[in-house]
PDB file of C-alpha atoms in Angstrom:
ATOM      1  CA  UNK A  29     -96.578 133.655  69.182  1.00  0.00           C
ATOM      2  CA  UNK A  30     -99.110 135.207  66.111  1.00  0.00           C
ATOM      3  CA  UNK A  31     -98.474 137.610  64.596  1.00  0.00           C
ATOM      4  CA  UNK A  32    -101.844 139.684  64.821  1.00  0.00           C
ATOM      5  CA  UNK A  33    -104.535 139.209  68.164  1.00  0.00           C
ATOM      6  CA  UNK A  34    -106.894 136.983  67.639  1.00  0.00           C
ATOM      7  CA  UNK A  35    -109.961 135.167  69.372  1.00  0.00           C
ATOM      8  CA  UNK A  36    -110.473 131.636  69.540  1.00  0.00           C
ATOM      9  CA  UNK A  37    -113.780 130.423  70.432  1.00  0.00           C
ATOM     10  CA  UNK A  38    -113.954 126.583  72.433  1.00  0.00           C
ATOM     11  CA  UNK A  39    -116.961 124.792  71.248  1.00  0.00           C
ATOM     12  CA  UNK A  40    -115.665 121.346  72.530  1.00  0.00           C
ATOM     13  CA  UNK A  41    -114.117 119.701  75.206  1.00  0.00           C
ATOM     14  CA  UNK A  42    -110.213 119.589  75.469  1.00  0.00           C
ATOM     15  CA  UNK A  43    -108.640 116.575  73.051  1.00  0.00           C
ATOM     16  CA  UNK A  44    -105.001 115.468  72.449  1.00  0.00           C
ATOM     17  CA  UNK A  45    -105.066 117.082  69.145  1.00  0.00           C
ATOM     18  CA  UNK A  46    -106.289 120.165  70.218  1.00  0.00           C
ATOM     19  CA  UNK A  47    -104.172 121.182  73.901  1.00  0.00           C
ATOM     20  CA  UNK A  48    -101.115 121.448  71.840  1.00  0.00           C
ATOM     21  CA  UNK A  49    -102.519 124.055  69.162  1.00  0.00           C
ATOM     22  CA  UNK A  50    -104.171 126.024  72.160  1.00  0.00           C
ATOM     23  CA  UNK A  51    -100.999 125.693  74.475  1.00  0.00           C
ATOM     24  CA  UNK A  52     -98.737 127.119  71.173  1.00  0.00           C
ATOM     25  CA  UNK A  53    -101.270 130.088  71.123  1.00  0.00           C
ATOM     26  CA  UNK A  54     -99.179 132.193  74.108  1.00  0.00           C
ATOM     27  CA  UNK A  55     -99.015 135.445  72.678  1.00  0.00           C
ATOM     28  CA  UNK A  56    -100.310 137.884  75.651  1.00  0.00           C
ATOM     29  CA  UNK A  57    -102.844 139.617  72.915  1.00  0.00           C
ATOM     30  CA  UNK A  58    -104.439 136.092  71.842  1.00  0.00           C
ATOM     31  CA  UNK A  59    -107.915 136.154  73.970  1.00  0.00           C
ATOM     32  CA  UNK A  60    -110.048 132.962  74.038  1.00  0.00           C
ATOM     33  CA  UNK A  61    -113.812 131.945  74.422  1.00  0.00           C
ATOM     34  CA  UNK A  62    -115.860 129.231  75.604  1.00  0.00           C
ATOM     35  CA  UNK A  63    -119.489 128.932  74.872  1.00  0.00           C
ATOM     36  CA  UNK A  64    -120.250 127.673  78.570  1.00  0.00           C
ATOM     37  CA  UNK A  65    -118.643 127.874  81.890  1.00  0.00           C
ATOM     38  CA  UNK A  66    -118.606 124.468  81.878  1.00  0.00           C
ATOM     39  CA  UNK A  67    -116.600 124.614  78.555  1.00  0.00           C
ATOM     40  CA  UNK A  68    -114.346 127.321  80.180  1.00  0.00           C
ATOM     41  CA  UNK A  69    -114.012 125.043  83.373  1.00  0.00           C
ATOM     42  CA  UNK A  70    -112.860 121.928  81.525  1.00  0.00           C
ATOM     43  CA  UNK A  71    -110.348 124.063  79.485  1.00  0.00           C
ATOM     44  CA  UNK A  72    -108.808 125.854  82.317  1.00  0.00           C
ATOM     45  CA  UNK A  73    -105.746 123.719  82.849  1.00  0.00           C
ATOM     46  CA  UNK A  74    -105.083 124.153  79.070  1.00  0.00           C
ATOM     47  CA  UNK A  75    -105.769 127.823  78.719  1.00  0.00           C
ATOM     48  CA  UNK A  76    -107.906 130.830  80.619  1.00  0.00           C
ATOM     49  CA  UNK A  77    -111.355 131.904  79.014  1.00  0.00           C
ATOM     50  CA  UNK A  78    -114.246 134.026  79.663  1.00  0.00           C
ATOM     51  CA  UNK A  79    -117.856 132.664  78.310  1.00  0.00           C
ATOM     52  CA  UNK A  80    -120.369 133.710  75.627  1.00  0.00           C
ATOM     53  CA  UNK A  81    -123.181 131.964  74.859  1.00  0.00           C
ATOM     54  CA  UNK A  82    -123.931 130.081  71.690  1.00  0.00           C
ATOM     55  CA  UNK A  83    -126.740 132.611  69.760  1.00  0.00           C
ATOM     56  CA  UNK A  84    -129.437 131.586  67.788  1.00  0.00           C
ATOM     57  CA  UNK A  85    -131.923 133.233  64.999  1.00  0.00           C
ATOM     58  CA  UNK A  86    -134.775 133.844  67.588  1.00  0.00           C
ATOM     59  CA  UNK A  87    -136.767 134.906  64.621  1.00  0.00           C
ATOM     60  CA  UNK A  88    -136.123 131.775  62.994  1.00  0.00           C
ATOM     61  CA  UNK A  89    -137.763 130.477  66.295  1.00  0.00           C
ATOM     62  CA  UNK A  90    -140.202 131.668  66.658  1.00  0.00           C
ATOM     63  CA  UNK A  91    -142.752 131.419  70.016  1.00  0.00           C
ATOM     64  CA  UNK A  92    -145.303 128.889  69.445  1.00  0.00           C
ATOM     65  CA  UNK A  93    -148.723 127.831  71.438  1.00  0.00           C
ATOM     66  CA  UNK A  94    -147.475 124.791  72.610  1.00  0.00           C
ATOM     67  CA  UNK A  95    -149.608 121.881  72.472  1.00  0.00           C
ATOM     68  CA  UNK A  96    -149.679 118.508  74.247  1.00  0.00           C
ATOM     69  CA  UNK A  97    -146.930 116.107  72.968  1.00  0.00           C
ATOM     70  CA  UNK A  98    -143.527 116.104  73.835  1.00  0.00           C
ATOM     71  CA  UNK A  99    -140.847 116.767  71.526  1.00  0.00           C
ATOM     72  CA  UNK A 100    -137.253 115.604  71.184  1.00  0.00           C
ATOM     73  CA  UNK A 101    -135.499 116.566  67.707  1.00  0.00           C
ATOM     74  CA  UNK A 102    -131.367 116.434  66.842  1.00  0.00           C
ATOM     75  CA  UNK A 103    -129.527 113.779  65.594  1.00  0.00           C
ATOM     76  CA  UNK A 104    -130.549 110.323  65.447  1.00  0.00           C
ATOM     77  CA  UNK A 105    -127.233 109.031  67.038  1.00  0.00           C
ATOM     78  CA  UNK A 106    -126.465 106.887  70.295  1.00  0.00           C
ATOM     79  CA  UNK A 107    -124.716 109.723  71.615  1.00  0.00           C
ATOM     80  CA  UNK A 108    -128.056 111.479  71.643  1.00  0.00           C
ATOM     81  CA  UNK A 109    -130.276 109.047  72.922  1.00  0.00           C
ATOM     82  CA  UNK A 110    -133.749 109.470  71.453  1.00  0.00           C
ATOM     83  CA  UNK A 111    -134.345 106.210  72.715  1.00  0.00           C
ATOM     84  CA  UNK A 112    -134.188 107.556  76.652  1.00  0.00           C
ATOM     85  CA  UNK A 113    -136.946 109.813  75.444  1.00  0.00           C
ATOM     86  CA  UNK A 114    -139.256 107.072  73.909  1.00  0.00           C
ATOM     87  CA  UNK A 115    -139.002 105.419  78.003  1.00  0.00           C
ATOM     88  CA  UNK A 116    -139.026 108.844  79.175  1.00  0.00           C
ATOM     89  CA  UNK A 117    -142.022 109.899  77.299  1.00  0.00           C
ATOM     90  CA  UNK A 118    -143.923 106.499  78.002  1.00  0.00           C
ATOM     91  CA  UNK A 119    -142.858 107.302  81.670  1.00  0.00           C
ATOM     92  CA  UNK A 120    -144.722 110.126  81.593  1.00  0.00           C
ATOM     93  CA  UNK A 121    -147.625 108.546  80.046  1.00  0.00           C
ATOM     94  CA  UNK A 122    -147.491 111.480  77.341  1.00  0.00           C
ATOM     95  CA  UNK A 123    -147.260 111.388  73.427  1.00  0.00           C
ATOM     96  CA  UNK A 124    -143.737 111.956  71.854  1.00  0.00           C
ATOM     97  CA  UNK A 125    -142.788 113.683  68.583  1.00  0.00           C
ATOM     98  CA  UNK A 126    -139.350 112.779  67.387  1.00  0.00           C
ATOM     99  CA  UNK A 127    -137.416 114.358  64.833  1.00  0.00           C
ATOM    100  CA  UNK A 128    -134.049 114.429  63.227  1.00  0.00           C
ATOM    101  CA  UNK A 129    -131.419 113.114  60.076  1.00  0.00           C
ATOM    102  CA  UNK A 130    -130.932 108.860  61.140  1.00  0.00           C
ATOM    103  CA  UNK A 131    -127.340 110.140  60.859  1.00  0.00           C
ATOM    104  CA  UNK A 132    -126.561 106.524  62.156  1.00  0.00           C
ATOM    105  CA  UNK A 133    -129.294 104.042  60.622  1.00  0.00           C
ATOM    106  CA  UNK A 134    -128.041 100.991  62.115  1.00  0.00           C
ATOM    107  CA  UNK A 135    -128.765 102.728  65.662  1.00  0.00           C
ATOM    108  CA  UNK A 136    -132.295 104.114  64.175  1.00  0.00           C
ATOM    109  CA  UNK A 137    -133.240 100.616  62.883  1.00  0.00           C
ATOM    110  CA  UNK A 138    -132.384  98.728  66.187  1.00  0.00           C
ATOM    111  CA  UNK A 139    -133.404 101.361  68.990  1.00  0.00           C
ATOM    112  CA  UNK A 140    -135.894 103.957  67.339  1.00  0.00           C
ATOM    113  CA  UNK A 141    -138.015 102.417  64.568  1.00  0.00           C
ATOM    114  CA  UNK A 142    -139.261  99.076  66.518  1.00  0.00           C
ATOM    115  CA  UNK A 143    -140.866 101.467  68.965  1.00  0.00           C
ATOM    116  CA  UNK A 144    -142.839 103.854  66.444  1.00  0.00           C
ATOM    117  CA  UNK A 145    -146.412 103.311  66.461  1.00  0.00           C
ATOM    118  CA  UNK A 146    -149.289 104.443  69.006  1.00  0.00           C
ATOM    119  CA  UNK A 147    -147.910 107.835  70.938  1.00  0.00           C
ATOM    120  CA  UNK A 148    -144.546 107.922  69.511  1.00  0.00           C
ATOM    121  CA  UNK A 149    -144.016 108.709  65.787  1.00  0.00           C
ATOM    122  CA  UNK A 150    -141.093 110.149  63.698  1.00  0.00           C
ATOM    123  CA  UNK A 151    -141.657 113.561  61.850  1.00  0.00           C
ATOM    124  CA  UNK A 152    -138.686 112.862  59.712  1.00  0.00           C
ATOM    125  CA  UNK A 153    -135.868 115.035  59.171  1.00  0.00           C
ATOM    126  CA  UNK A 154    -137.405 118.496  58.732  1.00  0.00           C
ATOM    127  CA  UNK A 155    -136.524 121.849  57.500  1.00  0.00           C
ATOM    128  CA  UNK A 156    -135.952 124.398  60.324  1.00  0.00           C
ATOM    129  CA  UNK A 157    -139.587 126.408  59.846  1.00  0.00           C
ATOM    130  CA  UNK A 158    -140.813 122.852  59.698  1.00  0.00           C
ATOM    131  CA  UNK A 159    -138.957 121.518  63.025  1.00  0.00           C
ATOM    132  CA  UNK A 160    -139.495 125.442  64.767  1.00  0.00           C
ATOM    133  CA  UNK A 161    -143.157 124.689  64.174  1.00  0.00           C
ATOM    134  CA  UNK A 162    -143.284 121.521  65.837  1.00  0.00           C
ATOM    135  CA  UNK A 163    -140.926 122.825  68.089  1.00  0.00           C
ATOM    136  CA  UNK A 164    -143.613 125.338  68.861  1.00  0.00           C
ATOM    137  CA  UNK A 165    -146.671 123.016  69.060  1.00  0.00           C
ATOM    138  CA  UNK A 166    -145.006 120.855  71.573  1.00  0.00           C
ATOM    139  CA  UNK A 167    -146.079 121.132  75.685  1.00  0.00           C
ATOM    140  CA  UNK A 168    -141.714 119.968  76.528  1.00  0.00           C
ATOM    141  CA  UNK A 169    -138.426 118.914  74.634  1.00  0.00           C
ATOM    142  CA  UNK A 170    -136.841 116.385  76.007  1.00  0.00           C
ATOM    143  CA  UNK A 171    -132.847 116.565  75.821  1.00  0.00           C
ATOM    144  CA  UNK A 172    -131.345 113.493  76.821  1.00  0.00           C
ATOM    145  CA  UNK A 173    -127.495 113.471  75.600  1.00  0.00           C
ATOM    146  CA  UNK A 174    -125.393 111.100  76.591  1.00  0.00           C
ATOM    147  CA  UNK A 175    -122.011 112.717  76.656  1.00  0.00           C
ATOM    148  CA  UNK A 176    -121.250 116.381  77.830  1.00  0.00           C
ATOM    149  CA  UNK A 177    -122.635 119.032  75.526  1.00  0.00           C
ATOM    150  CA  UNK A 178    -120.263 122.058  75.515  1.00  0.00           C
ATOM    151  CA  UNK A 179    -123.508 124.182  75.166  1.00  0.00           C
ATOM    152  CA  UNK A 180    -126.660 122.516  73.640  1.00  0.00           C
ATOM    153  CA  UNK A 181    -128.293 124.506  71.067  1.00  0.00           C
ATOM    154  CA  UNK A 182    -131.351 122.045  71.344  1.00  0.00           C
ATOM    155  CA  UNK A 183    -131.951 123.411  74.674  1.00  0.00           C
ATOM    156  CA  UNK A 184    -131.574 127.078  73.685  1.00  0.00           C
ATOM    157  CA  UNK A 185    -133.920 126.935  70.445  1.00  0.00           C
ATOM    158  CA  UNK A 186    -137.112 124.907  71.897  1.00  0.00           C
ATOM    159  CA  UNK A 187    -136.452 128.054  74.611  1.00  0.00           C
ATOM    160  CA  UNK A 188    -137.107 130.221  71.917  1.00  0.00           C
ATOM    161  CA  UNK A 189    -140.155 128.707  70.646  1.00  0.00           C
ATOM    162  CA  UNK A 190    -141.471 129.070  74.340  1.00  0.00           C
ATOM    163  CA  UNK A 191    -141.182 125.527  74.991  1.00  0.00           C
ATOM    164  CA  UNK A 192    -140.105 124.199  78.362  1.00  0.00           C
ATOM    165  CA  UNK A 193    -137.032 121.657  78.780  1.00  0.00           C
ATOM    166  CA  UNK A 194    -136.314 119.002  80.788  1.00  0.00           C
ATOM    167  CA  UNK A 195    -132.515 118.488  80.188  1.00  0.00           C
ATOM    168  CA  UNK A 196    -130.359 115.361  81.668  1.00  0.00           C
ATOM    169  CA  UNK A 197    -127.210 117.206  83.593  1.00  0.00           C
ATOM    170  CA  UNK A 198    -124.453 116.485  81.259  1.00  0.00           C
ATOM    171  CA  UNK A 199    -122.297 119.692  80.239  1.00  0.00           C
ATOM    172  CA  UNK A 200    -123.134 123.033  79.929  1.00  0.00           C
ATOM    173  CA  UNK A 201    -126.607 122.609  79.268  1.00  0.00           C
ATOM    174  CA  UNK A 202    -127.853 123.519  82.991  1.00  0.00           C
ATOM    175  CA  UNK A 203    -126.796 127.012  82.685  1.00  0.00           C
ATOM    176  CA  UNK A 204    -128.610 126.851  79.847  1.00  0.00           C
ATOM    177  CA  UNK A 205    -131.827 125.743  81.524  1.00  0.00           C
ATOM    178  CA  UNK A 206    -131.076 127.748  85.177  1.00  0.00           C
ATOM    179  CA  UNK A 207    -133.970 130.927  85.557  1.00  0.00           C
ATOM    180  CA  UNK A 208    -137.210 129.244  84.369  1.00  0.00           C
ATOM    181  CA  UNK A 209    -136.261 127.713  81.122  1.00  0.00           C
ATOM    182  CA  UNK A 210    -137.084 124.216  82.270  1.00  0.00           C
ATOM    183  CA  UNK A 211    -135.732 121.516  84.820  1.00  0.00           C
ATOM    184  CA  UNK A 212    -132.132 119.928  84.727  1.00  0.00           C
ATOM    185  CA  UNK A 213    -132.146 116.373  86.397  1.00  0.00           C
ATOM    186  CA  UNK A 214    -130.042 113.322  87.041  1.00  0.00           C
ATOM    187  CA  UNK A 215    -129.421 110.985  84.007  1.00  0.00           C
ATOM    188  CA  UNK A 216    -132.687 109.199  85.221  1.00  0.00           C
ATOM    189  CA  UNK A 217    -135.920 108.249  82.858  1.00  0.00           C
ATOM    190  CA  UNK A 218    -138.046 108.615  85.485  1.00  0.00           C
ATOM    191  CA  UNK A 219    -136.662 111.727  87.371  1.00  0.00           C
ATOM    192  CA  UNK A 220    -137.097 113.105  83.961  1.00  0.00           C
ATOM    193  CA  UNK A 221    -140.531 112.245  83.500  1.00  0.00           C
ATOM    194  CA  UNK A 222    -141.119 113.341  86.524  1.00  0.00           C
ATOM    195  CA  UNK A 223    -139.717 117.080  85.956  1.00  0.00           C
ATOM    196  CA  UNK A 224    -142.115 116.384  82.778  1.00  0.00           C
ATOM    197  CA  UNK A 225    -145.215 116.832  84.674  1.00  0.00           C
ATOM    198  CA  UNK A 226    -143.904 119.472  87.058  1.00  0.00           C
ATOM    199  CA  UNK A 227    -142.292 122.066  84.010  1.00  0.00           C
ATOM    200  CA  UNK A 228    -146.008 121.181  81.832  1.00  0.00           C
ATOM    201  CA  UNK A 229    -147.669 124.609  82.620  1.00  0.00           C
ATOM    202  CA  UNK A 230    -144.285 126.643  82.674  1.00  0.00           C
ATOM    203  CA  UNK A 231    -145.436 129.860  80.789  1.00  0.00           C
ATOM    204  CA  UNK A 232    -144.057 130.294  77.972  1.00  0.00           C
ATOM    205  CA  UNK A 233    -143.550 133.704  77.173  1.00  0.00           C
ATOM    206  CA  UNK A 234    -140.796 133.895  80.002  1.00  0.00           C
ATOM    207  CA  UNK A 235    -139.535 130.801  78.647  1.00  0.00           C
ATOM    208  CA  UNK A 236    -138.962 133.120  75.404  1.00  0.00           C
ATOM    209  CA  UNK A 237    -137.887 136.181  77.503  1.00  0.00           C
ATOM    210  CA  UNK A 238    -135.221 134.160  78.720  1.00  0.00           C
ATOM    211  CA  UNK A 239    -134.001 132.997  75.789  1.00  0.00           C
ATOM    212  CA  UNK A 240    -134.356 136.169  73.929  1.00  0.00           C
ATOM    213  CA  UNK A 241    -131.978 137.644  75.996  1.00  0.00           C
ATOM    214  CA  UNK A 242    -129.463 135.718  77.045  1.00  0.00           C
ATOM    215  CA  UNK A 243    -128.940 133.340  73.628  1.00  0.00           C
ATOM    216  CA  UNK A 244    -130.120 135.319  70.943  1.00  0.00           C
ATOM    217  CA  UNK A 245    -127.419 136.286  68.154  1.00  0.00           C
ATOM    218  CA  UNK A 246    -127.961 139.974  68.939  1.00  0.00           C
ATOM    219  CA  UNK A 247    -126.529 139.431  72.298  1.00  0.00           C
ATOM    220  CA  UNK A 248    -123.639 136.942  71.170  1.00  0.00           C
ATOM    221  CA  UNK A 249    -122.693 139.691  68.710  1.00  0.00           C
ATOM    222  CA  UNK A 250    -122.601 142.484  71.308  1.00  0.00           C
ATOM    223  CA  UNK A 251    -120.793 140.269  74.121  1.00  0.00           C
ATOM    224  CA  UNK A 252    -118.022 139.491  71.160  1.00  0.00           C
ATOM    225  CA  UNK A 253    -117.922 142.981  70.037  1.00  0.00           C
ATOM    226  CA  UNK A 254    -117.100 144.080  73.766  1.00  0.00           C
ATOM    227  CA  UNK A 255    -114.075 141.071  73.555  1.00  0.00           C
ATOM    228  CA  UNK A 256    -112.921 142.716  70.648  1.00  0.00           C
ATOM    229  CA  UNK A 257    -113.460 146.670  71.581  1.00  0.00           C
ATOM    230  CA  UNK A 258    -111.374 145.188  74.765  1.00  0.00           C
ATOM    231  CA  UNK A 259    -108.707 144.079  72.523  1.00  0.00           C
ATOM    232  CA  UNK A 260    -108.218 146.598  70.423  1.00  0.00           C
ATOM    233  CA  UNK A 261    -107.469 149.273  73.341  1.00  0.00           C
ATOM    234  CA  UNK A 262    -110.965 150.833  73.332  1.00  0.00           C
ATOM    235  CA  UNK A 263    -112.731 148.583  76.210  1.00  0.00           C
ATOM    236  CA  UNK A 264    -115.218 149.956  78.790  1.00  0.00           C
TER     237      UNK A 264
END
């Protein structure tokens, strides 16, 4: 039991380390979150949770004109796969953009560098009104995780910039994408390039609407205010 309610917030999947923590937390007033349904969905057996969405500074993102490159930008890790965009991209017969810390070198050395050169290059790892600008210039971001993303903030901030996605289905990121933000498709290079040439034209301001309103940090405040107003006896 604790001693005073409190909200927990799941940003990752259930672990061993983890269940036992949550599964001690059984006081009635104890409320939890998950920043997907997806998240909520793999947490159920473990504990009950209703879902708000990761926010992010939309002003920090700002919408951009696009432009005709594609963009991928995160981590440089296997787990991320920039590599599946470099096929993906080349797939598409398109220019790519990547971007990101080489958080593991010995995977940038072996899988990313030997294939910079000609329509793929490496922007480096950039500041965010550097990375929101390129962001911004770029006609798609390309998304292609590898293991299930509880949410996918990627996904969420090239949606801010006005910039389409084309997402593999791993996690929560589909509900992410779902009402215009882009295309969610099999773990497939070229279903993905594909969805490329079919989300290329996607306008962009509703791209922006969308994410505006349903990930901006304005609405994750007031959906966590309502958990609390709930808590404390004043819900509506």
């Amino acid at each position: 039991s604790i001693g005073t309610p409190m909200v927990t917030t799941l940003h990752t999947p259930p672990t061993p380390w983890l269940e036992p923590t949550i599964r001690h937390l059984s006081d009635p007033r104890a409320r939890f979150v998950a920043v997907s349904r997806r998240t909520a969905t793999v947490w159920r057996e473990v504990v009950r949770s209703s879902t708000i969405y990761n926010g992010v500074d939309t002003e920090r993102w700002p919408a951009g004109p696009g432009g005709n490159a594609l963009v991928w930008f995160g981590r440089m890790v296997p787990e991320k796969a920039p590599h599946r965009a470099i096929e993906i991209a080349r797939a598409a017969g398109r220019e790519l953009v990547l971007a990101g810390p080489r958080s593991d070198r010995r995977y940038f050395d072996e899988h990313v560098r030997p294939h910079l050169g000609g329509s793929v290059s490496y922007a480096g790892h950039l500041s965010t009104y550097e990375l929101s600008g390129l962001v911004g210039r770029s006609v798609v971001c390309l998304v292609t995780s590898q293991w299930d993303e509880p949410f996918g903030l990627v996904v969420a901030e090239a949606m801010s910039c006005g910039t389409p996605v084309v997402v593999f289905d791993r996690g929560g990121m589909a509900e992410i994408v779902r009402e215009g933000g882009g295309e969610v498709v099999a773990d497939d290079d070229r279903a993905a390039a594909a969805a490329v040439d079919r989300v290329v034209g996607t306008d962009r301001a509703t791209v922006r609407e969308i994410a505006v309103r349903r990930f901006s940090i304005d609405r994750m405040v007031r959906d966590y205010v309502d958990v609390y107003t709930a808590m404390s006896g004043g819900g509506r």
